[in-house]
Tab-separated table of C-alpha atoms and ligand atoms in Angstrom:
chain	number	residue	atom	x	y	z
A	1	UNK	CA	202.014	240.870	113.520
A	2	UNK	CA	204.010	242.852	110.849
A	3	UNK	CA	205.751	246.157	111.868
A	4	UNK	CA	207.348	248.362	109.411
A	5	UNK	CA	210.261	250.510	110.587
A	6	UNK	CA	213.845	251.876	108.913
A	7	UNK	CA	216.211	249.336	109.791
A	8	UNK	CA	219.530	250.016	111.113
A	9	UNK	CA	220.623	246.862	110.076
A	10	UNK	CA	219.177	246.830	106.611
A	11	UNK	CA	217.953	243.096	106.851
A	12	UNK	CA	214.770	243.455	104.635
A	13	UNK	CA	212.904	240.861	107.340
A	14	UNK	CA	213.206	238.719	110.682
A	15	UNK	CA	210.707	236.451	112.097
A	16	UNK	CA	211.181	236.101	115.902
A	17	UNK	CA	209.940	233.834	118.239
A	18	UNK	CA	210.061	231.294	116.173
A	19	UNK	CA	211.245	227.573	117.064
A	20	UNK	CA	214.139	226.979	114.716
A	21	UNK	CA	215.422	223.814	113.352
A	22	UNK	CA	218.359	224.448	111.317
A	23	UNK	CA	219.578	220.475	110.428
A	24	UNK	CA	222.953	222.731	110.441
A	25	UNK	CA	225.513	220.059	111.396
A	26	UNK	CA	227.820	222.651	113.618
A	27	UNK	CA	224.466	222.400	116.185
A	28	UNK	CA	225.089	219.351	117.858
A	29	UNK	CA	221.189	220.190	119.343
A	30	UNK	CA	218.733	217.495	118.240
A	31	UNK	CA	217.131	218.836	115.013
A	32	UNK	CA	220.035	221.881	114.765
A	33	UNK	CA	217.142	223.466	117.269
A	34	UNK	CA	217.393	227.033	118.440
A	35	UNK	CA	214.592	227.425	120.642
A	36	UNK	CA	212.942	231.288	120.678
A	37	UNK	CA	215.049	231.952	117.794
A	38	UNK	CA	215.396	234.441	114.701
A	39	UNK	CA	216.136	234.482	111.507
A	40	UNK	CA	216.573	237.140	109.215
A	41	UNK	CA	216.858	237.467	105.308
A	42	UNK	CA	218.433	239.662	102.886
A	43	UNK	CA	218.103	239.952	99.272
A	44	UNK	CA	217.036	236.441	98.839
A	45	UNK	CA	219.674	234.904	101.422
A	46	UNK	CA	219.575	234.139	105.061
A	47	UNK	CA	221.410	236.843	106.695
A	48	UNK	CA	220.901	236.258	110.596
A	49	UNK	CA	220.130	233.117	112.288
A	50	UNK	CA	220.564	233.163	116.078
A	51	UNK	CA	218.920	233.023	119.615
A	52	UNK	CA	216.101	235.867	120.190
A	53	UNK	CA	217.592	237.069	123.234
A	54	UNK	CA	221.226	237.653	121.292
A	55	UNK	CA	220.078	240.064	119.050
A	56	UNK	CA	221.991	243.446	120.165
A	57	UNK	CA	219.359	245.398	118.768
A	58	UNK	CA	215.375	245.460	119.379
A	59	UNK	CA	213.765	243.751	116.075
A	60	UNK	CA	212.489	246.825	114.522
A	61	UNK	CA	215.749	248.694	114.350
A	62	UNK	CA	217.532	245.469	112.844
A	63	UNK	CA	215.175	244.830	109.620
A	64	UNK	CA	212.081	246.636	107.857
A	65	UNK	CA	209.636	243.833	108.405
A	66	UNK	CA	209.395	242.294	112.066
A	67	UNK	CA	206.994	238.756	111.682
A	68	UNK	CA	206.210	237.399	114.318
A	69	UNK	CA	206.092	233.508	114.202
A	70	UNK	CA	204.283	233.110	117.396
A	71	UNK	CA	206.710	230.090	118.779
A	72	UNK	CA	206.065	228.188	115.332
A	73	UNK	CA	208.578	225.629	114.532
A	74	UNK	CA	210.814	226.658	111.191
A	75	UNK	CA	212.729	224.603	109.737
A	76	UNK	CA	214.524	224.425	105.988
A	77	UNK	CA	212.337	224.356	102.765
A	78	UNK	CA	211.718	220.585	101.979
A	79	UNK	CA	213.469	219.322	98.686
A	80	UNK	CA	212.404	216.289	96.644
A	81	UNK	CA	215.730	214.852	94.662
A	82	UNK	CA	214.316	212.345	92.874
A	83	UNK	CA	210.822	212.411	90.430
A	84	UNK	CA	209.494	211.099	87.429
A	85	UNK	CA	206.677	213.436	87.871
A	86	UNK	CA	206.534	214.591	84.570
A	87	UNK	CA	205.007	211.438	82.511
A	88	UNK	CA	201.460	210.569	80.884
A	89	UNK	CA	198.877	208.188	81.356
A	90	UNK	CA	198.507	205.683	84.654
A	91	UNK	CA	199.530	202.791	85.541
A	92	UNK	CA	196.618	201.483	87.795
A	93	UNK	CA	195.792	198.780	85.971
A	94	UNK	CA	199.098	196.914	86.934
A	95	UNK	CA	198.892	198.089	90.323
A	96	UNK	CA	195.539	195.744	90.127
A	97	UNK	CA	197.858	192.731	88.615
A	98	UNK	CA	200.507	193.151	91.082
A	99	UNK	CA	197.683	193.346	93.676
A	100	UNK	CA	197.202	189.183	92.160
A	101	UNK	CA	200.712	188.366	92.526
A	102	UNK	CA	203.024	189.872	89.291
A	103	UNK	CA	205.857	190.982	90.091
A	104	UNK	CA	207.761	194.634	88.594
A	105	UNK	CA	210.053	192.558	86.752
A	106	UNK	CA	207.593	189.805	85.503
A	107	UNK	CA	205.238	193.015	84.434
A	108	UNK	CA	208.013	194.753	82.705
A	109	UNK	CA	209.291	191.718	80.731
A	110	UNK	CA	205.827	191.020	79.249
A	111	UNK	CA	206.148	195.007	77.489
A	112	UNK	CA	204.462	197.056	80.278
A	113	UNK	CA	206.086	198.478	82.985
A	114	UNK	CA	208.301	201.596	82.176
A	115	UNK	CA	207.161	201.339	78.334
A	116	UNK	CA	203.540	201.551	78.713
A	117	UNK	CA	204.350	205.106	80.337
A	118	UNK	CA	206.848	206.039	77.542
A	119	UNK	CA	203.710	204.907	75.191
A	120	UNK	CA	201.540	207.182	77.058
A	121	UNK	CA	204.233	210.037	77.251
A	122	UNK	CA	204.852	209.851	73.686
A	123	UNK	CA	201.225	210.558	72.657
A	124	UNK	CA	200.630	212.929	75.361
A	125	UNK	CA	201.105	217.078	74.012
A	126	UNK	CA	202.796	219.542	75.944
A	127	UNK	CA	199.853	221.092	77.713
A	128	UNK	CA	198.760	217.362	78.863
A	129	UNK	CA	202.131	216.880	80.279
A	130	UNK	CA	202.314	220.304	82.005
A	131	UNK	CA	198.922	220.105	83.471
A	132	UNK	CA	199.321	216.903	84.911
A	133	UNK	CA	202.151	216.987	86.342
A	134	UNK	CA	201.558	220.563	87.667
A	135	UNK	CA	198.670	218.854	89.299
A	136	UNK	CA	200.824	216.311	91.318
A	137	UNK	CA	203.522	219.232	92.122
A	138	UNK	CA	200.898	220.945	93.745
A	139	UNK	CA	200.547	218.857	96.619
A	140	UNK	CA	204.364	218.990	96.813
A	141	UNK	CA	204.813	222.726	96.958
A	142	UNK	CA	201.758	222.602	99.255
A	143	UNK	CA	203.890	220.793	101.924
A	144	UNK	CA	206.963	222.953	101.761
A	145	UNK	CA	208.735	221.857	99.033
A	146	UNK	CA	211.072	224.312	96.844
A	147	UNK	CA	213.207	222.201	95.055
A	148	UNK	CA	212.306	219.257	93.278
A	149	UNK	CA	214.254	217.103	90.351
A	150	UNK	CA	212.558	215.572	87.784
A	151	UNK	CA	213.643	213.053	84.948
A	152	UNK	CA	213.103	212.277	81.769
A	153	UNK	CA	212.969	208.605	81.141
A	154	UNK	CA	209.446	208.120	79.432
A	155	UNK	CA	210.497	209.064	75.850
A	156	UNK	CA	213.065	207.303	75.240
A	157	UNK	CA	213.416	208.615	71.827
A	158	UNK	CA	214.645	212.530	70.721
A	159	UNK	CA	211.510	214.655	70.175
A	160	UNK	CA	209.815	213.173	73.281
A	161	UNK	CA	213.352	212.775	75.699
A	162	UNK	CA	213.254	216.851	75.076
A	163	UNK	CA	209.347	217.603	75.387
A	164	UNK	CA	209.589	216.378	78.966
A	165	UNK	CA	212.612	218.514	79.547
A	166	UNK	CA	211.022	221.051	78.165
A	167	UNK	CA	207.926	220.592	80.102
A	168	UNK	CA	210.014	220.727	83.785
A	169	UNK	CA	211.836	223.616	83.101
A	170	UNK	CA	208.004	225.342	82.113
A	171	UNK	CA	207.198	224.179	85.547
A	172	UNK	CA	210.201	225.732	87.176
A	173	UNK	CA	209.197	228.798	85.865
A	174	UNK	CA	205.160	228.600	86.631
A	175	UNK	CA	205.577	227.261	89.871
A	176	UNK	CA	206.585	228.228	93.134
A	177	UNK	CA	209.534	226.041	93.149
A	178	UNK	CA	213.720	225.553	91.683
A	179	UNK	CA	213.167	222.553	89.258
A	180	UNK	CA	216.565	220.626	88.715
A	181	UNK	CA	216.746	218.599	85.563
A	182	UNK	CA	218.019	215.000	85.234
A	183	UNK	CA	218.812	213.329	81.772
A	184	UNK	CA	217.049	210.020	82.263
A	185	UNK	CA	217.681	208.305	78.716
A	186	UNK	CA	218.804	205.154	79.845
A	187	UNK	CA	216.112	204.503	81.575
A	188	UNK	CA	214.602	201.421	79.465
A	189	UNK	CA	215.317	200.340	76.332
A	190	UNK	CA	212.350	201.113	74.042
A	191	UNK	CA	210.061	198.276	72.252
A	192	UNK	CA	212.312	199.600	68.863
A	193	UNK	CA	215.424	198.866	69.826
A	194	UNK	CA	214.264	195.854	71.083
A	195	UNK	CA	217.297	193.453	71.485
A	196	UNK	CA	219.356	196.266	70.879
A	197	UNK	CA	220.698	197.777	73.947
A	198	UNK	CA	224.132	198.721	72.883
A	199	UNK	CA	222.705	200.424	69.783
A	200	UNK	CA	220.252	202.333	71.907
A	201	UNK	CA	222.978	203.437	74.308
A	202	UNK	CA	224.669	204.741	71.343
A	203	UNK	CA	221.552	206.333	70.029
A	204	UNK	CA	221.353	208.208	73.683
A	205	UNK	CA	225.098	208.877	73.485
A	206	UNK	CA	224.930	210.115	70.151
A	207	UNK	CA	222.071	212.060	69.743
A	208	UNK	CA	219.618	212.173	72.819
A	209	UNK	CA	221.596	213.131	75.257
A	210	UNK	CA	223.726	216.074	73.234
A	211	UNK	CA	221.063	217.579	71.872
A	212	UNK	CA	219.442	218.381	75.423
A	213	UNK	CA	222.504	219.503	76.435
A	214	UNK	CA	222.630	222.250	73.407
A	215	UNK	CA	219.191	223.115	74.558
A	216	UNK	CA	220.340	223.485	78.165
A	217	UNK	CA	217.877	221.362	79.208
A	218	UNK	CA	220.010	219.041	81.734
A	219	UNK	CA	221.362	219.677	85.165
A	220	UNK	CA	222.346	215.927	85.512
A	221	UNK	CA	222.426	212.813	84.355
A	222	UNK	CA	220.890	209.389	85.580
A	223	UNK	CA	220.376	205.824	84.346
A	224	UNK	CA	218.622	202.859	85.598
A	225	UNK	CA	221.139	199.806	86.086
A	226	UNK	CA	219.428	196.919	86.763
A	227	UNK	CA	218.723	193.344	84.613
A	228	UNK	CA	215.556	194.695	83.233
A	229	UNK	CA	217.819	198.019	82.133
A	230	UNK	CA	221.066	198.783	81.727
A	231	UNK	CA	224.374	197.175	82.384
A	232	UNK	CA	227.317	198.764	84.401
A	233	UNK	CA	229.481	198.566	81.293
A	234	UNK	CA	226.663	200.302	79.519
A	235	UNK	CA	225.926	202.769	82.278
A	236	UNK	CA	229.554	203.551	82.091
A	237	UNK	CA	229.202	205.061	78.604
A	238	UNK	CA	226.367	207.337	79.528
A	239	UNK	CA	228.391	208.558	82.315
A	240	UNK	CA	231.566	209.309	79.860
A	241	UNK	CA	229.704	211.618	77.696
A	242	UNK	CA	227.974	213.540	80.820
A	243	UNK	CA	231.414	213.845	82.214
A	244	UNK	CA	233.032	215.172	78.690
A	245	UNK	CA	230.005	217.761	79.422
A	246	UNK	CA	230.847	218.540	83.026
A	247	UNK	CA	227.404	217.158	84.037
A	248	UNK	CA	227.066	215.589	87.610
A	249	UNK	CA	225.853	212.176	87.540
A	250	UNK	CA	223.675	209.788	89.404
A	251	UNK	CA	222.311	205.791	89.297
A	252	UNK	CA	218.996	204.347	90.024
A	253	UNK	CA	221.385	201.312	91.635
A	254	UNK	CA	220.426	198.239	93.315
A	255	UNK	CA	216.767	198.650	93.398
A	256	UNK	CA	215.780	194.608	92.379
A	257	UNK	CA	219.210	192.828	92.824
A	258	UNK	CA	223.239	193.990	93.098
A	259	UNK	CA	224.743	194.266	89.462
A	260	UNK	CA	227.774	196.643	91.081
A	261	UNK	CA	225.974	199.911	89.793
A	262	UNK	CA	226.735	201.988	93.246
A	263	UNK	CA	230.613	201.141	92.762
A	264	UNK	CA	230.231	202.320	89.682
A	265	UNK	CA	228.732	205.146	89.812
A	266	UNK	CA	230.917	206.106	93.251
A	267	UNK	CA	233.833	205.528	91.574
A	268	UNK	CA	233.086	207.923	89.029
A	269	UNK	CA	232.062	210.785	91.413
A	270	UNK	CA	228.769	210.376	91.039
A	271	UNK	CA	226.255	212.674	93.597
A	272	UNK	CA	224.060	210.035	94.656
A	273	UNK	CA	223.023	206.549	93.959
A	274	UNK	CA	219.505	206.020	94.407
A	275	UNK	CA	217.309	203.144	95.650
A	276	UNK	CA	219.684	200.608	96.853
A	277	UNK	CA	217.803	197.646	98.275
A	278	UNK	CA	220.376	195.167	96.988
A	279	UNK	CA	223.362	197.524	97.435
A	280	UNK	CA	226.339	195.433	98.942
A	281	UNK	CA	229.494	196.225	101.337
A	282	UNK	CA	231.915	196.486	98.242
A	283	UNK	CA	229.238	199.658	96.935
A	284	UNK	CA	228.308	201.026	100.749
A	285	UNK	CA	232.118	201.344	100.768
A	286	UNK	CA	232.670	203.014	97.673
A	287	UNK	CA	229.826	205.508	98.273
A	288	UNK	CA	231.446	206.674	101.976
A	289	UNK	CA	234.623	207.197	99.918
A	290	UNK	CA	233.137	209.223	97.200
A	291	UNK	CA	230.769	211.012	99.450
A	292	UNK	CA	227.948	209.668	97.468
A	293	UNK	CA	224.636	209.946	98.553
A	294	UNK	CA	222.136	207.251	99.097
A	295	UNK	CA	218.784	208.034	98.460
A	296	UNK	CA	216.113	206.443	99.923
A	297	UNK	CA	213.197	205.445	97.938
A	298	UNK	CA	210.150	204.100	100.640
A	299	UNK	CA	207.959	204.806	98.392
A	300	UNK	CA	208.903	202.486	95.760
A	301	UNK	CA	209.675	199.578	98.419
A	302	UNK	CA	206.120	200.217	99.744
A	303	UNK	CA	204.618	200.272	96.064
A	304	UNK	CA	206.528	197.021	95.147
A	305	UNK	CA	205.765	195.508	98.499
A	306	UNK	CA	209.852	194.844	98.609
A	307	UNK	CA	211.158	193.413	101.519
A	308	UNK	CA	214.785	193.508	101.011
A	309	UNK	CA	215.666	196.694	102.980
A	310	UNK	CA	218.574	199.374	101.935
A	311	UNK	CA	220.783	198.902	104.672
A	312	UNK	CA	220.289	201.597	106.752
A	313	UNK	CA	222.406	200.814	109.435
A	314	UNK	CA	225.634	199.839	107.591
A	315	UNK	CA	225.005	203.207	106.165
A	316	UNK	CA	225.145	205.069	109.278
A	317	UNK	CA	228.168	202.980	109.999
A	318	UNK	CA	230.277	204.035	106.895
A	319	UNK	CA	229.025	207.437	107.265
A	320	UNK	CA	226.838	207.728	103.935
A	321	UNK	CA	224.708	210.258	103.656
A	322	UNK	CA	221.231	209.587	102.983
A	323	UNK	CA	218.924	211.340	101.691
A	324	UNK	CA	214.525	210.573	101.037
A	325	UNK	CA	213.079	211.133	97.999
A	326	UNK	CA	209.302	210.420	96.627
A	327	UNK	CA	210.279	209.116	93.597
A	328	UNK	CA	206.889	210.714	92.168
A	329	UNK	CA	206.170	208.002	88.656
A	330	UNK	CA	203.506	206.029	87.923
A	331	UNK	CA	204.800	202.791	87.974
A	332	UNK	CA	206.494	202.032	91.313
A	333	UNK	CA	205.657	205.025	93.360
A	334	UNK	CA	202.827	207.237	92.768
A	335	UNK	CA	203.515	208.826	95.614
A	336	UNK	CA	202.659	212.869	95.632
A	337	UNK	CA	203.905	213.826	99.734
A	338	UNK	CA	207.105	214.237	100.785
A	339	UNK	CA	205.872	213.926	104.495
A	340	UNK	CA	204.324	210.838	104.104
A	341	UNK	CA	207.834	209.114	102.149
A	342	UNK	CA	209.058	210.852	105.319
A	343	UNK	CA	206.998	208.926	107.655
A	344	UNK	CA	207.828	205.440	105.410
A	345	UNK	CA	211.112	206.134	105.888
A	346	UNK	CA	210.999	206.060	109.421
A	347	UNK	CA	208.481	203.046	109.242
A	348	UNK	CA	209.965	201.022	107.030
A	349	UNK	CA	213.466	201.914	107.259
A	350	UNK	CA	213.854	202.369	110.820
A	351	UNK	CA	215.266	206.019	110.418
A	352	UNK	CA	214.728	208.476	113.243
A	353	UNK	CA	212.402	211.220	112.643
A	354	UNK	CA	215.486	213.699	112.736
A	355	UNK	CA	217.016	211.523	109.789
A	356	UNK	CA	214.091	211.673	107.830
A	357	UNK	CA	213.926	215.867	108.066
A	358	UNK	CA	217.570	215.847	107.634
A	359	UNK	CA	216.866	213.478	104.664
A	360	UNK	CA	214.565	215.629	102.858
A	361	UNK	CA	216.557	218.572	103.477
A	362	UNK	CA	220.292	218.816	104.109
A	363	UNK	CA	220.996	215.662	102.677
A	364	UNK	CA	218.601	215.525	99.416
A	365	UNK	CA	220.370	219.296	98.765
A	366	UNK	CA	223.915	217.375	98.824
A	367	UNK	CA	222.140	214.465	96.223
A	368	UNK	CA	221.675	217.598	93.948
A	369	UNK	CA	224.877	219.862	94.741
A	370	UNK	CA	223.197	222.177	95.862
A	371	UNK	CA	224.652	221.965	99.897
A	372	UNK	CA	226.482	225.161	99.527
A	373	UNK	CA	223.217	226.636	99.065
A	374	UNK	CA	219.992	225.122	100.761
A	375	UNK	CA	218.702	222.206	102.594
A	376	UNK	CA	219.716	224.074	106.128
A	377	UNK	CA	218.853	227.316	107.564
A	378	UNK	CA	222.801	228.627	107.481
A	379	UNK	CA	223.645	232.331	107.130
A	380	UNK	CA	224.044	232.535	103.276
A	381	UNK	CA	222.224	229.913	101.904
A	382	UNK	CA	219.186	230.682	99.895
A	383	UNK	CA	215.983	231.975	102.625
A	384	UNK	CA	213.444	229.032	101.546
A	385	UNK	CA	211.898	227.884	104.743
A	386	UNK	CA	208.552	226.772	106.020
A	387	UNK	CA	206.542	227.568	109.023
A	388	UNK	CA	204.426	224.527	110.625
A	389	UNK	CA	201.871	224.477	112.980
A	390	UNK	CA	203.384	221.581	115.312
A	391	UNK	CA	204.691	220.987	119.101
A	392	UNK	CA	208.079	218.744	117.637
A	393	UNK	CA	210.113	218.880	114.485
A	394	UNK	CA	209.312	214.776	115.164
A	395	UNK	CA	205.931	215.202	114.199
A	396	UNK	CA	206.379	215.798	110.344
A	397	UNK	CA	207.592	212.153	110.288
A	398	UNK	CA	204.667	211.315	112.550
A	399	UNK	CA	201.693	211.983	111.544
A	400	UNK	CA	200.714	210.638	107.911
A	401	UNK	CA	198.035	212.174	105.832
A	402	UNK	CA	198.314	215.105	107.757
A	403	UNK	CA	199.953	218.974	106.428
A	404	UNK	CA	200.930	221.382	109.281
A	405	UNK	CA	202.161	224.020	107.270
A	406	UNK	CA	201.534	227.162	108.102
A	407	UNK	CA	203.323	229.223	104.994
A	408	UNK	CA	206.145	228.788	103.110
A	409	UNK	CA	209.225	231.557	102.571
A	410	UNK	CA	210.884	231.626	99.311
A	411	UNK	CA	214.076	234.010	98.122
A	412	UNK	CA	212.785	235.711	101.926
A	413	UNK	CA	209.448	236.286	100.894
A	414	UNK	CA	205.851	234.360	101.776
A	415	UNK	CA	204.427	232.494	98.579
A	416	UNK	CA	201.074	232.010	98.112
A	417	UNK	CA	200.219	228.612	97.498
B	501	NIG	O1	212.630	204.906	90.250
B	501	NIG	N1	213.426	202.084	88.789
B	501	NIG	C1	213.297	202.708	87.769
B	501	NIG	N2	212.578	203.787	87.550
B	501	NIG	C2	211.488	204.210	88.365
B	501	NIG	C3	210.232	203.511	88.043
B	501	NIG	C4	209.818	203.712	86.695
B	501	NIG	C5	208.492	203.116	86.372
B	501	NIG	O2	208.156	202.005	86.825
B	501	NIG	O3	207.803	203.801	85.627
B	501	NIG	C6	211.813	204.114	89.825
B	501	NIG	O4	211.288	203.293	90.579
B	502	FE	FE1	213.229	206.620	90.055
């Protein structure tokens, strides 16, 4: 039901009985839930968020559009911090060899892995790379998503490190959704520079990385430590030249074994260190200092059929925030749902279902910066919510396979997707 009036208050819309959960952390409520709430935008921005029968006003008189939610539940627009979804080709066939027994790191030593992709990327045009990946955002922004990051990391070389950069801010601005940018150029070193690590850092240090910058094609800036990547000393370089361009930073850290990455990359502010499997005490304590996020990657563990878990609980203990990302790519997580990496989370990972949303809200807007902003439904952050058709904010992380959305609210206003 949609009533248009003058409002008194000037909001420009409020949707009432609605079941909010706001993940705000000054709600001690499970979920940050405000049952028969309202909330109300304003040029873009949440402007009223608050129990139905507080109003001091009827609806009508307080904003020009009245929607009625009908006791759906509401909670913040989801956010995916971590993708490789722009990239070409497949990698099916070594899902089949894994399926006999390879592992990731026997599969990337013998040349495929990570540079069969940057093969595939490299030959693929800009429209192939759009129209792909648009195809596997779709199911994203389908479940509620508004922000997603995405790397580069397949090129590995200049014309093709900026043609995927390229190709994610063209989605940003034919899609529903806020695309953030991450400078992935460390992410393997490529078949001609074989042997040559250093020299390809300095190529990316150089060259790569600066002239996406000039472009203003990077938000952030990641790397991949890890024996079959990067070392921390080498890490540490590509983090000096982001930080000489006042570029927050981030690691792929700990995913195969503990090389130190996280302390790292804590140590030098960075806003989240991602996978983290192997991740000891020494880094779990220099990521609750730093305020570093740890994103969770079930999709990847799932993929790889890991069994070292991050460690969730040590975590909670140290107060580390942590976040759950898709990590969208075609070699260890082809994964296109947010809900279901939502539901692994809990399965694998033994986080609650209020974790989880908080996860792939709240805490996946601090692994981008962006908390001031999004990732809870707090007067003055940006209005990006979602409606769902479900009994329990629980049930997102319950149900697999399975989208309950009922519309998503971007900048205030419905999207059609
Ligand atoms: O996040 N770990 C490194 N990078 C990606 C996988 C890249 C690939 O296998 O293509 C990840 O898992
Ligand atoms: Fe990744």
């Amino acid at each position: 039901m949609v009533a248009s009036t003058t409002a008194d208050e000037g909001w420009d819309a409020i949707w009432v009985d609605a079941s909010l959960a706001t993940l705000d952390p000054g709600n001690r409520a499970p979920f940050g839930r405000i049952e028969d709430g309202v909330i109300a935008v304003k040029a873009g921005l949440i402007a009223h968020v608050g129990a139905g029968d507080e109003l001091p006003m009827p609806a009508e008189r307080m904003a020009a559009v009245v929607h009625d939610a009908e006791g759906a539940w509401l909670t913040p627009a989801l956010i995916d911090c971590h993708t490789h979804i722009v990239h070409g080709g497949h990698r099916a066939c070594e899902f089949d060899l894994r399926l006999q027994g390879a592992s990731y790191a026997d599969i990337s030593q013998s040349g495929g892995g990570i540079r069969s992709t940057v093969m595939a990327t490299r030959a693929a045009s800009f429209d192939e790379l759009f129209e792909t990946a648009a195809r596997r955002l779709g199911p994203l922004v389908s479940e509620g998503v508004t922000v997603v990051e995405i790397k580069s990391g397949y090129g590995l070389d200049l014309d093709t490190e900026l043609k995927m950069l390229e190709v994610a801010r063209a989605l940003g601005r034919r899609m529903p959704v806020k695309v953030v940018t991450t400078f992935l150029g460390a992410h393997a070193v490529p078949s001609e520079f074989e042997g040559g690590a250093d020299r390809y850092i300095d190529f990316v240090c150089d060259e790569v990385l600066p002239a996406a910058v000039e472009r203003g094609l990077v938000d952030q800036v990641d790397a991949f430590c890890e024996g079959i990547a990067f070392t921390p000393q080498q890490v540490g370089r590509v983090f000096d030249v982001a930080h000489m361009f006042n570029l927050p930073i981030k690691l792929h850290a700990e995913q195969l074994s503990d090389l130190g990455g996280s302390i790292l990359a804590a140590n030098a502010g960075a806003l989240s260190c991602d996978h983290l499997e192997f991740v000891g005490a020494e880094g779990i304590g220099a990521m609750a200092r730093a305020g570093t996020v740890a994103v969770l990657l079930p999709g990847a563990f799932f993929t790889l059929g890991e069994t070292v878990k991050p460690p969730i609980a040590a975590f909670r203990k140290a107060g580390v925030r942590m976040a759950v990302a898709t990590d969208c790519n075609p070699g260890s997580s082809p994964v296109t749902s947010l809900l279901t990496t939502m539901n692994m989370a809990c399965v694998l990972f033994g986080l609650t279902p209020e974790e989880a949303l908080a996860g792939a809200t709240r805490e996946a807007a601090h692994a981008l910066g962006l908390a001031a902003e999004r990732g809870t439904l707090t007067v003055g952050k940006a209005a990006d919510f979602v409606l769902w058709r479900i009994q329990d904010p629980a049930e997102l992380s319950y149900r697999i396979g399975f989208n309950p959305r009922i519309e998503v609210i971007r900048a205030g206003a419905p999207t059609l997707i």
